[in-house]
XYZ file of C-alpha atoms in Angstrom:
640
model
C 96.540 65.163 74.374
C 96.569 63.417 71.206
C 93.899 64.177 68.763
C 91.807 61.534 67.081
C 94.622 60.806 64.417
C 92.082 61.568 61.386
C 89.793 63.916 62.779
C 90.293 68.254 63.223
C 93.434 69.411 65.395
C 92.638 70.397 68.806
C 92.791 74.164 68.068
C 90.293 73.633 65.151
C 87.525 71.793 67.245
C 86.123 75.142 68.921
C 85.636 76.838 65.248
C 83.532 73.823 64.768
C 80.394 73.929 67.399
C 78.199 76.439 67.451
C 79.150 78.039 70.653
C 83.003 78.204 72.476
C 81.776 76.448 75.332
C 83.508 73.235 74.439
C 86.280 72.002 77.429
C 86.942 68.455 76.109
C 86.101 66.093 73.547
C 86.155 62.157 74.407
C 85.338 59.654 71.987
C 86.675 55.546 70.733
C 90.161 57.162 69.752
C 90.807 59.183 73.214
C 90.635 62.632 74.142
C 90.675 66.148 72.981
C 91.783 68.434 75.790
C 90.711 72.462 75.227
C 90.112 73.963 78.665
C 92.668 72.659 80.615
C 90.519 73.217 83.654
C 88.419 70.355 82.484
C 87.104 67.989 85.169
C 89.112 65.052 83.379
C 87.987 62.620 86.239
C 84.433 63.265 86.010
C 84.997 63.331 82.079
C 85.931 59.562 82.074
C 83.373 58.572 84.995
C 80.311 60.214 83.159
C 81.950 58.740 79.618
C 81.578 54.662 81.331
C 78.609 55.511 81.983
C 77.271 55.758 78.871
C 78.828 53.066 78.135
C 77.350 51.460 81.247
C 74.112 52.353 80.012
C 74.500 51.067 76.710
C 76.015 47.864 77.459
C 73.391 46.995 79.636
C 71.131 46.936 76.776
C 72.637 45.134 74.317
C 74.161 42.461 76.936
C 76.030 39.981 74.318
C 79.570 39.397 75.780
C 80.250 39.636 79.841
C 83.377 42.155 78.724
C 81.300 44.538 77.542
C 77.885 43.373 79.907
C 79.883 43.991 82.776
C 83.014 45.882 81.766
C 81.249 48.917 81.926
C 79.809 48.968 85.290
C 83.218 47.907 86.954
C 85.283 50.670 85.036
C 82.252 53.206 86.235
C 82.245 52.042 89.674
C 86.305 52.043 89.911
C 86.210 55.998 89.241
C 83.706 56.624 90.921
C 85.630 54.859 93.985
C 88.853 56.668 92.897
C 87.215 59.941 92.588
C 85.266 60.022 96.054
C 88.464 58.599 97.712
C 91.186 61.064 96.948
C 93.709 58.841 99.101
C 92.744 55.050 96.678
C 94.810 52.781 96.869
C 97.396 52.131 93.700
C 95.368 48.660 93.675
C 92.577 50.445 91.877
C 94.545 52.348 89.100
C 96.322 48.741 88.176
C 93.064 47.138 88.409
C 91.691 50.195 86.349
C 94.676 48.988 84.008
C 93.942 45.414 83.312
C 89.769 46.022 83.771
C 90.561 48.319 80.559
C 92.876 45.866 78.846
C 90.507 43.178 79.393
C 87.792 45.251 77.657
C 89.892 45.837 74.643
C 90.969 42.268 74.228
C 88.025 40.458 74.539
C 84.872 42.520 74.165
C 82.804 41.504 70.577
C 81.744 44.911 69.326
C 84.144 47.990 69.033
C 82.147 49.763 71.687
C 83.548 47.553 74.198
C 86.742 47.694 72.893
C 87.029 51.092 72.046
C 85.349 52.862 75.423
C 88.744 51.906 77.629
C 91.170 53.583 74.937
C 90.860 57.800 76.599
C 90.749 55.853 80.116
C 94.073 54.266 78.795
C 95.422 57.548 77.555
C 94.723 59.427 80.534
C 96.547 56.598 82.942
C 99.392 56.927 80.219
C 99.399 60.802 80.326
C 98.046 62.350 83.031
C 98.337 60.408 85.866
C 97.908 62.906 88.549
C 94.090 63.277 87.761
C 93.584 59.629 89.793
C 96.128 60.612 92.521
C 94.813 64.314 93.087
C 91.239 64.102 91.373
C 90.406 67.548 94.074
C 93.070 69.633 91.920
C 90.640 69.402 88.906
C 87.379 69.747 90.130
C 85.292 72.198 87.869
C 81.266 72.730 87.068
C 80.604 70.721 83.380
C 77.897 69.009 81.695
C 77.981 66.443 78.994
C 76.537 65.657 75.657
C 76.730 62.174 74.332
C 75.927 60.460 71.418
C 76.001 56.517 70.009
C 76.754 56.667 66.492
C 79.081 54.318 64.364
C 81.222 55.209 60.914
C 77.989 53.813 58.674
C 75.347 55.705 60.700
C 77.491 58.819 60.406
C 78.360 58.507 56.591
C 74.612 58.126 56.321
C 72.608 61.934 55.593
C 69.550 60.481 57.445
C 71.856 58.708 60.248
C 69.329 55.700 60.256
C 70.779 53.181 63.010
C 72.252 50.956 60.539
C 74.133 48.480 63.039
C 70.662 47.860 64.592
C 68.496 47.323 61.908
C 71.330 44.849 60.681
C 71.292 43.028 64.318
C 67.504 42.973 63.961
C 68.198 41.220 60.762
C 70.630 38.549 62.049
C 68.270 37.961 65.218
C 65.541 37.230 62.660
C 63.594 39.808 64.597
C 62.473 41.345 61.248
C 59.964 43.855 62.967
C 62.845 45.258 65.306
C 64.738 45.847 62.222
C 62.416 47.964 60.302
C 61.777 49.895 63.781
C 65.072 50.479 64.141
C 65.283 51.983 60.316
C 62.289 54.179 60.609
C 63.660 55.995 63.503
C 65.227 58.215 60.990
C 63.991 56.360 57.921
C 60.295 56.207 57.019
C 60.724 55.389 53.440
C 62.185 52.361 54.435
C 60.781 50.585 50.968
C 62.316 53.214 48.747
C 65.816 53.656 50.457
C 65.852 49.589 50.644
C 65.914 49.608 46.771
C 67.067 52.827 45.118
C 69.229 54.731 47.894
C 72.983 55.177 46.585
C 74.409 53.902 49.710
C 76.922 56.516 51.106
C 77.539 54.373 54.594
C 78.788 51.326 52.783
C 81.566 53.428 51.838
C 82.147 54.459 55.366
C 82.053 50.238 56.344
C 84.707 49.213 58.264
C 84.209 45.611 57.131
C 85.871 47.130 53.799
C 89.119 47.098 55.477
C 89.031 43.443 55.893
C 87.462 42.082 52.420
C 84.308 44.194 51.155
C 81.395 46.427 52.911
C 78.322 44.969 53.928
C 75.080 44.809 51.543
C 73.942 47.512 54.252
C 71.148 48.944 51.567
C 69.537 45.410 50.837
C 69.535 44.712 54.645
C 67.493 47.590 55.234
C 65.184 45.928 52.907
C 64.396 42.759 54.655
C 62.347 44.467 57.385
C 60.066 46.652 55.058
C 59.536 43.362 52.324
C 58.896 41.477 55.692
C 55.826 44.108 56.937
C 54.956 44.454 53.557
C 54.896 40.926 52.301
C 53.167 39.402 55.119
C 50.371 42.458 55.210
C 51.645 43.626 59.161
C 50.597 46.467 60.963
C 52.792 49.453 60.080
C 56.076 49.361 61.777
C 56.851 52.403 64.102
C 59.610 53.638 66.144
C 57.447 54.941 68.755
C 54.029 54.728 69.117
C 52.317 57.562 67.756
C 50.333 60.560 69.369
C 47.218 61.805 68.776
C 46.787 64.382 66.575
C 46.039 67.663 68.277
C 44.234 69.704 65.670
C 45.220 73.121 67.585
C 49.154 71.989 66.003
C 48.777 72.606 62.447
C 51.665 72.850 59.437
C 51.481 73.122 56.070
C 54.186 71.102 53.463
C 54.669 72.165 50.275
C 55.931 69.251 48.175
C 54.352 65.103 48.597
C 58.471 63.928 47.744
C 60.680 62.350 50.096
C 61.548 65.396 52.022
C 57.568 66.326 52.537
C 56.741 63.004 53.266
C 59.696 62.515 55.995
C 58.497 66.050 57.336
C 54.988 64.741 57.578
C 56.006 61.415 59.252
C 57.508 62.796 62.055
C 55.663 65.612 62.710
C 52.664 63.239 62.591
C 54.141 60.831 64.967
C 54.526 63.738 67.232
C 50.584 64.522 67.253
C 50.948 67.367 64.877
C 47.956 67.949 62.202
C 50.086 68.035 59.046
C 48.606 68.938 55.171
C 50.430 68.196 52.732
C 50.084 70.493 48.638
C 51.206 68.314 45.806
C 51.497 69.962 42.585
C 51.468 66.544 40.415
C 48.554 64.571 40.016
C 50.334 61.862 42.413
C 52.190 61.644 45.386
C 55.695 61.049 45.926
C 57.541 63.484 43.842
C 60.743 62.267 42.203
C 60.763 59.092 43.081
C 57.322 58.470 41.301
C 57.459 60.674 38.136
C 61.188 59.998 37.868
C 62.561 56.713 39.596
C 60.982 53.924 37.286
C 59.158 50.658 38.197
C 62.374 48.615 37.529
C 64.257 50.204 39.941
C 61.149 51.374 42.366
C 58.097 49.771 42.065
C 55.394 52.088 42.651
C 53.160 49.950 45.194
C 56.123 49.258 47.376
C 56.336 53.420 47.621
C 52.873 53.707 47.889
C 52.667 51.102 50.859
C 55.134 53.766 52.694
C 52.754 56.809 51.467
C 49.833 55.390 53.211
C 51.227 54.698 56.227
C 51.353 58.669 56.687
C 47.391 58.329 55.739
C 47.061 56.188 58.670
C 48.551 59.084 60.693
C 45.822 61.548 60.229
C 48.283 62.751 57.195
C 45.823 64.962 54.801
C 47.437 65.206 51.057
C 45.823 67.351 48.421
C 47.554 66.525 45.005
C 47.217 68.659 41.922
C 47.650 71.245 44.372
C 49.686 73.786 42.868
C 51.099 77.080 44.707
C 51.248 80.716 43.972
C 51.730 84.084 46.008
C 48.185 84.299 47.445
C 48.063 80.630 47.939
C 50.784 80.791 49.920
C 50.046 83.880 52.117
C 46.752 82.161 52.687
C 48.533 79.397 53.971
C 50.303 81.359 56.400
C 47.678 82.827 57.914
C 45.947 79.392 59.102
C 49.092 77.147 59.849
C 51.490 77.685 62.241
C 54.294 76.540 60.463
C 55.288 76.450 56.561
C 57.902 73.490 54.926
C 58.617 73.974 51.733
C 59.714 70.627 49.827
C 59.250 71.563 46.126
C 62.066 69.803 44.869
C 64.374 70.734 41.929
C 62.372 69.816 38.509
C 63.744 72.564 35.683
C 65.782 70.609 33.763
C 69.439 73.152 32.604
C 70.347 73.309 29.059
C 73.867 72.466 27.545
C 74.595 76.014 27.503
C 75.994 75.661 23.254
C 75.051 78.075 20.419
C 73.268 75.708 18.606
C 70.948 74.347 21.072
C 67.374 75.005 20.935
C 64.667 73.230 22.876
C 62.007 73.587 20.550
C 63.149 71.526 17.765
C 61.412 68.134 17.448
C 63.082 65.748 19.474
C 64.962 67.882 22.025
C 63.181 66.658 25.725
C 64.810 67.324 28.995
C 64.926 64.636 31.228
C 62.544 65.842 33.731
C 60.222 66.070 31.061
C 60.718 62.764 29.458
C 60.909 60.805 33.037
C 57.418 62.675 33.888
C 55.414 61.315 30.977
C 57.596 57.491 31.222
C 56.346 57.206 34.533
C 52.814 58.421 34.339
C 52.253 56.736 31.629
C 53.817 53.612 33.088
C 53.114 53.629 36.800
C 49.612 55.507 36.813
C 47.981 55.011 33.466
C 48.078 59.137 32.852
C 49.503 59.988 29.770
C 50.770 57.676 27.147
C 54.592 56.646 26.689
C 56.958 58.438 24.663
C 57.296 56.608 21.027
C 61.322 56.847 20.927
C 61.417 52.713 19.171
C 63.961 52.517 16.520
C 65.484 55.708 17.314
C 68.739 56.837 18.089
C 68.613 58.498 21.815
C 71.645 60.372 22.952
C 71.256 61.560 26.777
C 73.958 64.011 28.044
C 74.497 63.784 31.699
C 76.082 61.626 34.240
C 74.117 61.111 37.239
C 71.163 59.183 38.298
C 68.346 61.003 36.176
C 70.534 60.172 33.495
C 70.829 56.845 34.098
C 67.391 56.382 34.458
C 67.026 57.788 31.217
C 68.831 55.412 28.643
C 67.660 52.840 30.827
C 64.101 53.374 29.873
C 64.881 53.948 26.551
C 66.143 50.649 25.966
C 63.023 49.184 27.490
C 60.951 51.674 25.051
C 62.779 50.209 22.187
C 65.279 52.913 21.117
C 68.087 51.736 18.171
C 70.610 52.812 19.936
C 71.028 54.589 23.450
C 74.501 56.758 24.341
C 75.202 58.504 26.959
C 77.743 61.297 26.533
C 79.502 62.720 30.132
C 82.341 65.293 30.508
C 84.548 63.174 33.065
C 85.422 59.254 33.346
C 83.666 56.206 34.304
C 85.275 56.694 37.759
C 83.475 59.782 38.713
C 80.545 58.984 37.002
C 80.182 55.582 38.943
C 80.789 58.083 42.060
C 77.824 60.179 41.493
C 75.335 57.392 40.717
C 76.765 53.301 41.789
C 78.723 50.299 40.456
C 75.628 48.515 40.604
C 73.724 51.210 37.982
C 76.450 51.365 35.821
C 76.982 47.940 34.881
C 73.576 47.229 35.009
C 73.283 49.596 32.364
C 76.031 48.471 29.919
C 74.711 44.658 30.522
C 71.660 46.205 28.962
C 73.121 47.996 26.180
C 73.634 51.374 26.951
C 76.963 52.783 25.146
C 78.796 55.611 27.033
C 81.021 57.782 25.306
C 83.376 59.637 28.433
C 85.325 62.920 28.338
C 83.089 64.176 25.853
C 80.570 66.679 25.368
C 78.143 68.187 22.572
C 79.910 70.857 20.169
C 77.507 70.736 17.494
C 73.199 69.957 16.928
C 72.363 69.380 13.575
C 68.817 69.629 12.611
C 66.715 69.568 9.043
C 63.247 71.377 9.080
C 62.841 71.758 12.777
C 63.921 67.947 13.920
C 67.190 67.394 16.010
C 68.975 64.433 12.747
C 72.466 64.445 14.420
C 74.911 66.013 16.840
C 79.063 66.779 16.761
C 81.023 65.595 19.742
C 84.489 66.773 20.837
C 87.011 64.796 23.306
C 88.932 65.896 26.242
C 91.478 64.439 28.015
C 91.964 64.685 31.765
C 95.017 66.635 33.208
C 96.029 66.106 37.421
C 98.529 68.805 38.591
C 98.677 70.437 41.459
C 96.467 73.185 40.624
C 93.556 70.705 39.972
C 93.977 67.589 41.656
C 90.712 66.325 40.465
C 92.059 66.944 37.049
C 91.600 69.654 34.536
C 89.313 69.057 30.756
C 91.776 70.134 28.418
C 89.744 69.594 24.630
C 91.364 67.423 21.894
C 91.927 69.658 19.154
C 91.141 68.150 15.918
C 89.037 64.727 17.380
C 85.414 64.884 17.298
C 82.636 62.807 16.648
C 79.208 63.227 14.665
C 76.526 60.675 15.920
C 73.433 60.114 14.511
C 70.202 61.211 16.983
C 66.662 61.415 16.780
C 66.091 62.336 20.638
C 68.751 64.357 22.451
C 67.954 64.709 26.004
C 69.745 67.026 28.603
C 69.994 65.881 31.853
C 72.751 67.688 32.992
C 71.221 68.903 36.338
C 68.300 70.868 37.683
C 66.909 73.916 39.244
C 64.454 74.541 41.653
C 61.133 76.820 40.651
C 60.557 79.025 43.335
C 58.385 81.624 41.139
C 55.343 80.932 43.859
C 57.201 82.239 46.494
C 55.505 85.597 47.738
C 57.847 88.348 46.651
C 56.835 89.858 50.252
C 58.476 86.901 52.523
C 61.870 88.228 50.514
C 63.048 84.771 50.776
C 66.808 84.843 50.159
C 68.687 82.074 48.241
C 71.757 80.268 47.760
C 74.711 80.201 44.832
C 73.295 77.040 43.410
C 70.009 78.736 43.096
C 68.134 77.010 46.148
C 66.504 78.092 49.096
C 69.062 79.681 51.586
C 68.397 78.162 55.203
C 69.856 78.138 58.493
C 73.047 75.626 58.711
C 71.495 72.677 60.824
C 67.662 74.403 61.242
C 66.560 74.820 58.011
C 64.939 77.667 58.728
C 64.790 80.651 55.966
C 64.880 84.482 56.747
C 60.790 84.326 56.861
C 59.239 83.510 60.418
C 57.907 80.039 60.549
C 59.011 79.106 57.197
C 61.339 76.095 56.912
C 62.981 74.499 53.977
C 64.730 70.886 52.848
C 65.478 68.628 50.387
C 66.388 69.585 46.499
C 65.295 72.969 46.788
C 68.108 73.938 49.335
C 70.733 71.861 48.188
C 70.177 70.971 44.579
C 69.296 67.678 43.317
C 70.897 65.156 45.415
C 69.620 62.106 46.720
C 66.232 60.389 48.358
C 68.097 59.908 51.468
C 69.589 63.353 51.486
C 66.355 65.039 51.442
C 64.926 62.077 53.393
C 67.506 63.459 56.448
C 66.758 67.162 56.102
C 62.854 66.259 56.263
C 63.397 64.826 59.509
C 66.057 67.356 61.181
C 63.231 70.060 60.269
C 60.325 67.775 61.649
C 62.610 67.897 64.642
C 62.785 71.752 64.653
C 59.090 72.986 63.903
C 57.820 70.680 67.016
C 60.210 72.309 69.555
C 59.426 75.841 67.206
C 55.503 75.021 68.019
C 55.991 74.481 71.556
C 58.848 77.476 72.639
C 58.557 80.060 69.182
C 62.158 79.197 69.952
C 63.904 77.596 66.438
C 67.159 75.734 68.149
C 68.415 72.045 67.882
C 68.700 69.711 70.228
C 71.899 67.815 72.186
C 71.654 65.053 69.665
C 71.518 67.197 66.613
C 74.643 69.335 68.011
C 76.627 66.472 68.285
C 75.332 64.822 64.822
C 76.185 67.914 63.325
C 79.383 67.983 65.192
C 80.601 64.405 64.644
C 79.859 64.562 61.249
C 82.289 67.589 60.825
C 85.432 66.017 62.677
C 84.578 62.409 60.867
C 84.082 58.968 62.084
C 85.429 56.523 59.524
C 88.881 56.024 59.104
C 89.899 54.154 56.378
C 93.420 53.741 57.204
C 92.942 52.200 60.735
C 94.017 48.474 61.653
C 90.888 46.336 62.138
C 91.685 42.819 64.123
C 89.658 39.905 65.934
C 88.088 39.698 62.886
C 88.498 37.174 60.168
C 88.450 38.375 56.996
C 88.389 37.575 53.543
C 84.750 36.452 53.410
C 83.204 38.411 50.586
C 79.659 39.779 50.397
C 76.263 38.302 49.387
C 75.235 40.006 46.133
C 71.603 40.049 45.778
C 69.826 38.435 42.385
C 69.233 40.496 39.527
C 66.798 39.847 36.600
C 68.888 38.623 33.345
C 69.650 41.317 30.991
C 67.857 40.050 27.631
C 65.134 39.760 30.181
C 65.104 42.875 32.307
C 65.970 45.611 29.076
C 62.297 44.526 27.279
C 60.220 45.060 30.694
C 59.348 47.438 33.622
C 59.548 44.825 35.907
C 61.877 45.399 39.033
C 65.723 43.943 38.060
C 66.693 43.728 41.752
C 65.443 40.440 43.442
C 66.947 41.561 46.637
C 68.261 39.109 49.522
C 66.096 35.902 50.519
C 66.097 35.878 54.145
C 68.842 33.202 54.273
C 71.251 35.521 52.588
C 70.622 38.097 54.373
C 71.182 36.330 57.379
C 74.274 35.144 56.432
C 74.991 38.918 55.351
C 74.240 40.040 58.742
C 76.917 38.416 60.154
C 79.762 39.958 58.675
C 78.609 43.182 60.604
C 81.305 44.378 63.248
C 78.777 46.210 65.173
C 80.891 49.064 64.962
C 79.456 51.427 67.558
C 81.347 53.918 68.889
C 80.749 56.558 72.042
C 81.603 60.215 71.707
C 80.685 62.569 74.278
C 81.371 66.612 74.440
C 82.084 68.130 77.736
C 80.731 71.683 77.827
């Protein structure tokens, strides 16, 4: 059989699942055969209807309305009737041609394609379906290449269609199936699945993260009840867990435990809720009573949070004792030093990010604290991702002299780890960026940071390192003035309140270590997601992992058994072999109409206020938006 042209080779899909129980894989580009005892017949009956299933749902061409249910009840015909007339197999033929030719969305057009490859290739399954008959069950799953590219796997293609129906309810629904933060991932989320857009074959991706916006602006705006994906069960106060951490992977935990019934308290260290994304996203990008419209929402769950809540060892063995399961969500807030001789973080002006972003946005958002007094001062921030960027950014607004950013690599990789949209936002406002450079030198005079030496590297590809080697410039550096030098080169997590007891084991970047897919540590009934397993990454990232472990501790509750469900399996699974394929053809599409950029405040405007820069889509742009989606849904199913 021929594998999916850009996914893993047949003898590599069994090292991927969790078990070796996989006989067959079927999916929109065909079939991957392993046991070649496999029920093929069945395979493709069971695989229309899904599609069957799904079609009848959605219901907007007759291909795909009733395509299904013909190609379903034409195997089932050919597979109770061993002795079928050749009329069905050529009907078979042109039902699935039909399909491919004329269906709207690629899940009518892509369902036919293994029923194709079988009639192409293996033939004798319709003649002699007896001579394959074997015991198998199946596992599907409705994803598309967005959805997968997405760490929380929010239904993107239906929050979109709920957008382009003008059913603006439906679409926020539909996004807080796996999204509850819809507010905070409509605005500051970096987007991963309009990379993965197959409309970017034709002209450009979709605005995918301002269409998620519409439907949470909509319930906000218009003061709506709060917008759920299913309605929610009562708490039972016998189900009881305990989250460390109020950020977006606490608060996702606490959503959808809560929506399952389950008491859920949640320990905030800060004085506020929301972790990162208050104290360190600022207003401009995030403004804080769009977050806290999604925070209280949990309230109305029977959420409980108790901020300037703080942990230690006896806290947490307490905790233990009176909650039947434990998340830990603490985040990654130790700001890492440049690592250089002269360095020293207690000379006057030296402030790592974390630092500087807590008292900027307490100051700003909450009225704790007063702002940092950086006007007419030369700010030099060394990083390259988006804590950095959210640091010159608020030092232009606090009135710094001048604002430079140094980073090790090129503007290429440093618009990869934040977003085109950040970046030039940024430079519009003033922000200088010196690239392939880094700090060789701090000067200081009685105990204040007055300048700081720069070398240059260039950037050598070879085969060794195709990413490209930082080979220095001998001879070339720099010396810039600076008042405020500010490290925000990465972070750490602080996991000092651990209880040495639980002998919690953890990972090379210094995280939590967890069960792949679980999230479950070494220590009974303790759980773990977001920054503090991987590292700081993004809202959405720890967003998804919030969820998958919501998912986990309810079935843990009920069973004491920690496992993941069908779905999960084949999330996990799909989003090994890969879904998007940038190389493919696309066609009955017209192309070459270009996206709808949302307004942005002007920069001589925007640089001299906290006031949020993105104006997002007006609902007449984002319906016109809406309609460049392809609907790109695609079937995959494991036999097993």
């Amino acid at each position: 059989m021929h594998p999916f042209p850009y996914a893993l080779p047949p003898q590599d899909f069994p090292k991927q699942v969790a078990n070796d129980t996989l006989k067959a894989f079927i999916g929109w580009d065909g079939v991957v055969l392993l046991d070649e005892n496999t029920d093929i017949l069945d395979m493709l009956k069971n695989y229309a209807y899904q599609y069957q299933c799904y079609s009848q749902a959605c219901g907007r061409c007759t291909p795909g309305k009733y395509g299904g249910r013909v190609l379903y009840e034409l195997l089932e015909s050919i597979q109770n009737n061993p002795q079928s007339p050749s009329d069905d197999l050529i009907k078979l033929q042109e039902v699935c041609e039909l399909m491919m030719a004329t269906s709207k969305c690629e899940i009518g057009k892509t369902t036919p394609k293994p029923i194709i490859q079988m009639l192409q290739t293996r033939r004798e399954i319709f003649t002699q379906p007896s001579l394959f008959k074997s015991h198998q069950c199946y596992i599907p799953k409705i994803t598309a290449p967005c959805t997968d590219a997405c760490p929380s796997h929010v239904n993107i293609p239906a929050y979109i269609e709920g957008v382009r129906d003008m059913l603006f309810t439906d679409s926020l629904q539909a996004t807080r199936g796996s999204m509850p933060l819809a507010q905070v991932c409509g605005r500051v989320c970096p987007h991963p699945c309009e990379s993965a857009c197959r409309r970017s074959i034709l002209d450009e991706p979709i605005s995918i993260m301002e269409l998620k916006r519409i439907g949470a602006d909509y319930e906000y705006n218009m003061h709506l009840p709060y917008q759920h994906p299913k309605t929610p069960k009562p708490i039972n106060a016998d189900t009881k867990v305990a989250i460390i951490g109020a950020g977006p992977g606490g608060l996702s935990a606490a959503y959808y435990l809560a929506l399952e019934g389950v008491r859920v308290d949640v320990f905030e260290a800060l004085p506020v809720l929301g972790g990162e994304v208050a104290v360190g996203v600022p207003d401009y990008r995030m403004p804080i009573t769009h977050y806290n419209h999604d925070i209280d929402m949990l309230k109305t769950l029977g959420v409980c949070f108790y901020t300037n809540s703080p942990m230690d060892s006896a806290s947490m063995l307490a905790l233990q004792k009176d909650y039947q399961a434990i998340v830990l969500a603490t985040g990654a807030r130790i700001s890492k030093t440049l690592g250089i001789a002269s360095e020293d973080p207690h000379l006057q002006g030296y402030i790592p990010a974390i630092a500087l972003m807590d008292t900027i946005n307490l100051a700003q958002k909450f009225n704790i604290g007063t702002l940092p007094d950086i006007k007419g001062k030369d700010v030099i921030c060394v990083g390259g991702g988006f804590t950095s960027m959210d640091v010159v950014r608020c030092a232009v607004r606090l009135g710094a002299k001048s604002v430079t950013m140094l980073y090790r690599r090129d503007e290429a990789n440093l618009i990869k780890n934040t977003s085109h949209e950040e970046y030039h936002e940024s430079l519009e406002e003033g922000v200088r960026f010196e690239f392939l450079a880094a700090i060789e030198q701090i000067y200081a005079q009685d105990g204040r940071i007055t300048a700081v030496e720069i070398s240059n590297f260039e950037l050598k590809k070879s085969p060794a390192a195709p990413k490209g080697e930082l080979i220095k410039i001998e001879g070339k550096s720099t010396k810039l003035p600076c008042d405020i030098l500010i490290p925000a080169i990465s972070q750490t997590p602080d996991l000092s309140y651990l209880p040495k007891q639980w002998g919690i084991q953890t990972n090379k970047k210094g995280g939590i270590q967890t069960q792949e897919g679980t999230f479950q540590t070494n220590q009974k009934g303790v759980f773990a997601c977001g920054d503090c397993v991987s590292g700081p990454l993004t809202i959405v990232n720890a967003v998804g992992q919030g969820k998958r472990v919501a998912s986990v501790i309810k079935r843990w509750i009920q069973t004491q058994e920690v496992c993941l469900s069908d779905e999960e399996k084949m999330e996990d699974f799909l989003k090994k072999i890969g879904v998007f394929d940038a190389n493919e053809s696309v066609s009955g599409w017209l192309g070459g109409i270009l996206r709808t950029e949302s307004k942005k405040a002007p920069p001589q405007e925007r640089k001299n206020s906290f006031l949020e820069v993105n104006a997002g889509l007006s609902n007449q742009e984002a319906l016109q938006e809406a309609q460049r989606c392809m609907r790109c849904y695609y079937i995959a199913m494991a036999v097993v």
